[in-house]
Amino acid sequence: MYKVPLFDLNFGEEEAKAAYDTIKSGWISTGAKCLSFEERFANMLGAKHALTLANCTTALHLAMILCGVKAGDEVLCPSLSFVATANVIKYVGAKPVFCDIAGLDNLTIAADEIEKKISPKTKAIIVMHFGGFACEMEKIVAISKKHKIMIVEDACHAPLSVYQGKKLGTIGDIGCFSFFSNKNISTGEGGMLITDNEEIYKRAKLLRSHGMTTMSYQRASGHATEYDVIDLGYNYRLDDIHAAIGLAQLDKLEQDLHKRVALRERYISHLKESDKIIIPFKDYQEFSTNYIFTVVLKDSNKEKRDLMRSKLAESGIQTSVHYPAIHRFSIYEKERTSLPLTEYVSDNLITLPMYGNLKIEAVDFVCETFLKILGEI
Ligand SMILES: *Cc1c(COP(=O)(O)O)cnc(C)c1O
């Protein structure tokens, strides 16, 4: 066990009670709890529609279908993301075209890379708001309008992050969120797709449940007795037990995010003087979820970074790497390309502990230990 883990659940009696009450209610599959979760999530973000899904990977997969991406098409995406961001492009037979990041202090997809890599085959762009910090959306939206390309936001890190007065996930055509255990909102597994487009929403809802025109919940409540199947759909539904936990988590979200802001400030106050590291997004001005706190080692290499991580682990501090670059994974051999900034970050980034209930003293301990080890190696 680590003295300071990377992440800890923000769970209490509220989540346990929500799950228990749902089990006792007699309805556990997609129903009233999912509907309330969708309604509250949409309101919170200022989106017209929200749809609960089994996880974010299914949301991103549906997003590809809803954007009309087909075999032979190309979709631009970052390589510095979780592998699902690119896998979903392959699910529909299209080709991921990996773009480099904006810089060592801005780990999101570079707008000028997007512009450079657009081809007549490009159907969509998937952007990922790294750590809850916005991509260069103003430029990216302008490019997408000029070339008539859809934007999907992988907003897994960013529920309630703000960009120019809008919530992340509501700027592109479709926003996708994850409620996996270690995300800002945890339900175990879970996801949400949001959109302002009525047609996209209606089709997403069909595809979520086998393309069936009615759901068991409607039939059980006497609102429907039969169904047709009008589209090739999936079973990508969330259930009411997970949705009830999600509702309990929404009650805590804002407070959790405010604690993270203070923790990030504490990290920066300790680490900003070091000339051996870059703190990505250090001067970022807008509200961010601070899903993770990362640093990039300067003039370093993978061996040195890995040594740092193992020494931190020996001191009881759990770290991670966000992310191993997707384009270097074996299954992406055919799409391999040179992305110098992404590759440097992938080899030299360290993710330090961050979660709402992390103690300020623990941040002090992590920073003191980190700086001491950094001075020695
Ligand atoms: C967690 C995550 C996903 C996948 O979400 P699941 O809910 O686990 O399917 C996709 N993209 C990013 C950036 C993530 O962090």
Coordinates of C-alpha atoms in Angstrom, one line a residue, residues 164-356:
Q164 CA -15.1 31.0 -22.9
G165 CA -18.3 30.7 -20.9
K166 CA -19.2 27.3 -22.1
K167 CA -18.8 23.9 -20.5
L168 CA -16.4 21.5 -22.2
G169 CA -18.3 18.8 -24.0
T170 CA -20.8 21.4 -25.3
I171 CA -18.6 23.1 -27.9
G172 CA -18.3 20.4 -30.6
D173 CA -21.1 18.3 -32.1
I174 CA -21.0 15.6 -29.5
G175 CA -19.4 15.4 -26.0
C176 CA -18.4 12.1 -24.3
F177 CA -17.9 11.5 -20.6
S178 CA -16.7 8.6 -18.4
F179 CA -17.7 7.7 -14.9
F180 CA -15.0 5.0 -14.5
S181 CA -13.8 4.7 -10.9
N182 CA -10.9 7.0 -11.1
K183 CA -12.7 9.9 -13.0
N184 CA -14.1 13.1 -11.4
I185 CA -17.5 11.4 -11.2
S186 CA -17.3 7.7 -10.3
T187 CA -19.9 5.0 -10.7
G188 CA -17.6 2.0 -11.3
E189 CA -18.4 1.9 -15.0
G190 CA -20.6 4.5 -16.8
G191 CA -20.7 7.1 -19.5
M192 CA -22.7 9.9 -21.0
L193 CA -23.1 11.4 -24.4
I194 CA -24.3 15.0 -24.7
T195 CA -25.4 17.0 -27.8
D196 CA -27.5 19.9 -28.7
N197 CA -28.6 18.2 -31.9
E198 CA -32.0 16.6 -31.7
E199 CA -31.4 14.1 -34.5
I200 CA -28.1 13.0 -33.2
Y201 CA -29.7 12.5 -29.8
K202 CA -32.6 10.5 -31.1
R203 CA -30.4 8.1 -33.1
A204 CA -28.0 7.7 -30.2
K205 CA -30.9 6.6 -28.1
L206 CA -31.9 4.1 -30.7
L207 CA -28.4 2.7 -31.1
R208 CA -27.9 2.5 -27.3
S209 CA -30.5 -0.3 -27.2
H210 CA -30.5 -2.5 -30.3
G211 CA -32.2 0.1 -32.5
M212 CA -35.5 -0.8 -30.7
T213 CA -38.3 1.8 -30.9
T214 CA -39.4 1.3 -27.3
M215 CA -37.6 0.3 -24.0
S216 CA -38.6 -2.2 -21.3
Y217 CA -39.1 0.7 -18.9
Q218 CA -41.8 2.2 -21.2
R219 CA -43.4 -1.2 -21.7
A220 CA -43.3 -2.0 -17.9
S221 CA -45.0 1.3 -17.2
G222 CA -47.7 0.6 -19.7
H223 CA -46.6 3.3 -22.2
A224 CA -45.9 0.8 -25.0
T225 CA -46.7 -2.9 -25.7
E226 CA -44.5 -3.7 -28.7
Y227 CA -41.4 -2.6 -30.6
D228 CA -39.8 -2.5 -34.0
V229 CA -36.1 -2.6 -34.7
I230 CA -35.2 0.2 -37.2
D231 CA -31.4 0.5 -36.9
L232 CA -28.4 -1.8 -36.2
G233 CA -27.9 -0.9 -32.5
Y234 CA -26.0 -2.3 -29.5
N235 CA -26.6 -2.9 -25.9
Y236 CA -24.7 0.1 -24.6
R237 CA -27.2 0.9 -21.7
L238 CA -26.3 2.1 -18.2
D239 CA -28.5 0.7 -15.4
D240 CA -30.3 2.5 -12.6
I241 CA -28.0 1.2 -9.8
H242 CA -25.0 3.0 -11.5
A243 CA -27.1 6.0 -12.3
A244 CA -28.2 6.4 -8.7
I245 CA -24.6 6.3 -7.6
G246 CA -23.9 9.0 -10.3
L247 CA -26.6 11.2 -8.9
A248 CA -25.0 11.0 -5.4
Q249 CA -21.7 11.9 -7.0
L250 CA -23.1 14.9 -8.8
D251 CA -24.1 16.3 -5.3
K252 CA -20.5 16.3 -4.4
L253 CA -18.9 17.3 -7.6
E254 CA -18.5 21.1 -7.2
Q255 CA -17.0 20.8 -3.7
D256 CA -14.6 18.1 -4.9
L257 CA -13.5 20.3 -7.8
H258 CA -12.9 23.3 -5.6
K259 CA -10.7 21.2 -3.3
R260 CA -8.7 20.1 -6.4
V261 CA -8.1 23.8 -7.3
A262 CA -6.5 24.4 -3.9
L263 CA -4.4 21.3 -4.2
R264 CA -3.2 22.3 -7.7
E265 CA -2.2 25.7 -6.3
R266 CA -0.3 24.1 -3.5
Y267 CA 1.5 21.8 -6.0
I268 CA 2.5 24.8 -8.2
S269 CA 3.7 26.9 -5.2
H270 CA 6.1 24.1 -4.3
L271 CA 7.3 23.2 -7.8
K272 CA 7.3 26.4 -9.8
E273 CA 10.8 27.4 -8.9
S274 CA 12.4 24.2 -10.2
D275 CA 14.2 24.7 -13.5
K276 CA 14.2 20.9 -14.1
I277 CA 10.5 20.6 -14.8
I278 CA 7.7 22.0 -16.8
I279 CA 4.2 22.2 -15.2
P280 CA 1.8 21.9 -18.1
F281 CA -1.0 24.5 -18.1
K282 CA 0.7 26.4 -15.3
D283 CA -0.7 29.8 -16.3
Y284 CA -4.1 28.4 -17.4
Q285 CA -6.8 30.9 -16.5
E286 CA -10.2 29.2 -16.8
F287 CA -11.9 26.8 -14.4
S288 CA -10.6 23.3 -14.7
T289 CA -11.6 20.0 -13.2
N290 CA -8.0 19.2 -12.4
Y291 CA -8.6 15.5 -13.2
I292 CA -4.9 14.9 -12.9
F293 CA -1.8 16.8 -11.9
T294 CA 1.2 16.2 -14.2
V295 CA 4.8 17.4 -14.6
V296 CA 7.2 17.0 -17.4
L297 CA 10.9 16.5 -16.7
K298 CA 13.2 18.8 -18.7
D299 CA 16.3 17.6 -20.6
S300 CA 15.4 14.1 -19.6
N301 CA 14.8 10.6 -21.0
K302 CA 12.6 7.6 -20.3
E303 CA 15.2 5.9 -18.1
K304 CA 15.5 9.0 -15.9
R305 CA 11.7 9.4 -15.7
D306 CA 11.2 5.7 -14.8
L307 CA 14.0 6.0 -12.1
M308 CA 12.2 9.0 -10.6
R309 CA 8.9 7.0 -10.5
S310 CA 10.4 4.0 -8.9
K311 CA 12.2 6.2 -6.2
L312 CA 8.9 8.0 -5.6
A313 CA 7.2 4.5 -5.2
E314 CA 9.9 3.5 -2.7
S315 CA 9.0 6.6 -0.7
G316 CA 5.3 5.5 -0.7
I317 CA 4.1 7.8 -3.5
Q318 CA 2.1 6.3 -6.3
T319 CA 2.5 7.9 -9.7
S320 CA 1.3 7.2 -13.2
V321 CA 2.0 8.2 -16.8
H322 CA -0.7 10.0 -18.8
Y323 CA -0.2 8.6 -21.4
P324 CA 1.9 6.0 -23.2
A325 CA 1.5 7.4 -26.7
I326 CA -1.2 5.5 -28.6
H327 CA 0.7 5.7 -32.0
R328 CA 3.5 3.6 -30.5
F329 CA 1.3 0.7 -29.4
S330 CA 1.7 -2.5 -31.5
I331 CA -1.8 -2.4 -33.0
Y332 CA -1.1 1.1 -34.4
E333 CA 2.0 0.0 -36.3
K334 CA 0.3 0.9 -39.7
E335 CA -0.7 4.4 -38.5
R336 CA 2.7 5.1 -37.0
T337 CA 4.1 8.6 -37.6
S338 CA 6.5 10.9 -36.0
L339 CA 5.0 13.1 -33.2
P340 CA 8.1 14.5 -31.4
L341 CA 6.3 16.5 -28.7
T342 CA 3.9 13.6 -27.9
E343 CA 6.8 11.2 -27.8
Y344 CA 8.9 13.4 -25.5
V345 CA 6.0 13.9 -23.1
S346 CA 5.1 10.2 -23.1
D347 CA 8.6 9.4 -22.0
N348 CA 9.1 12.2 -19.5
L349 CA 5.8 12.9 -17.9
I350 CA 4.9 11.9 -14.3
T351 CA 1.4 12.1 -13.0
L352 CA 1.3 12.9 -9.2
P353 CA -1.5 12.1 -6.8
M354 CA -4.7 14.2 -7.2
Y355 CA -8.2 13.8 -5.7
G356 CA -10.5 15.9 -3.7

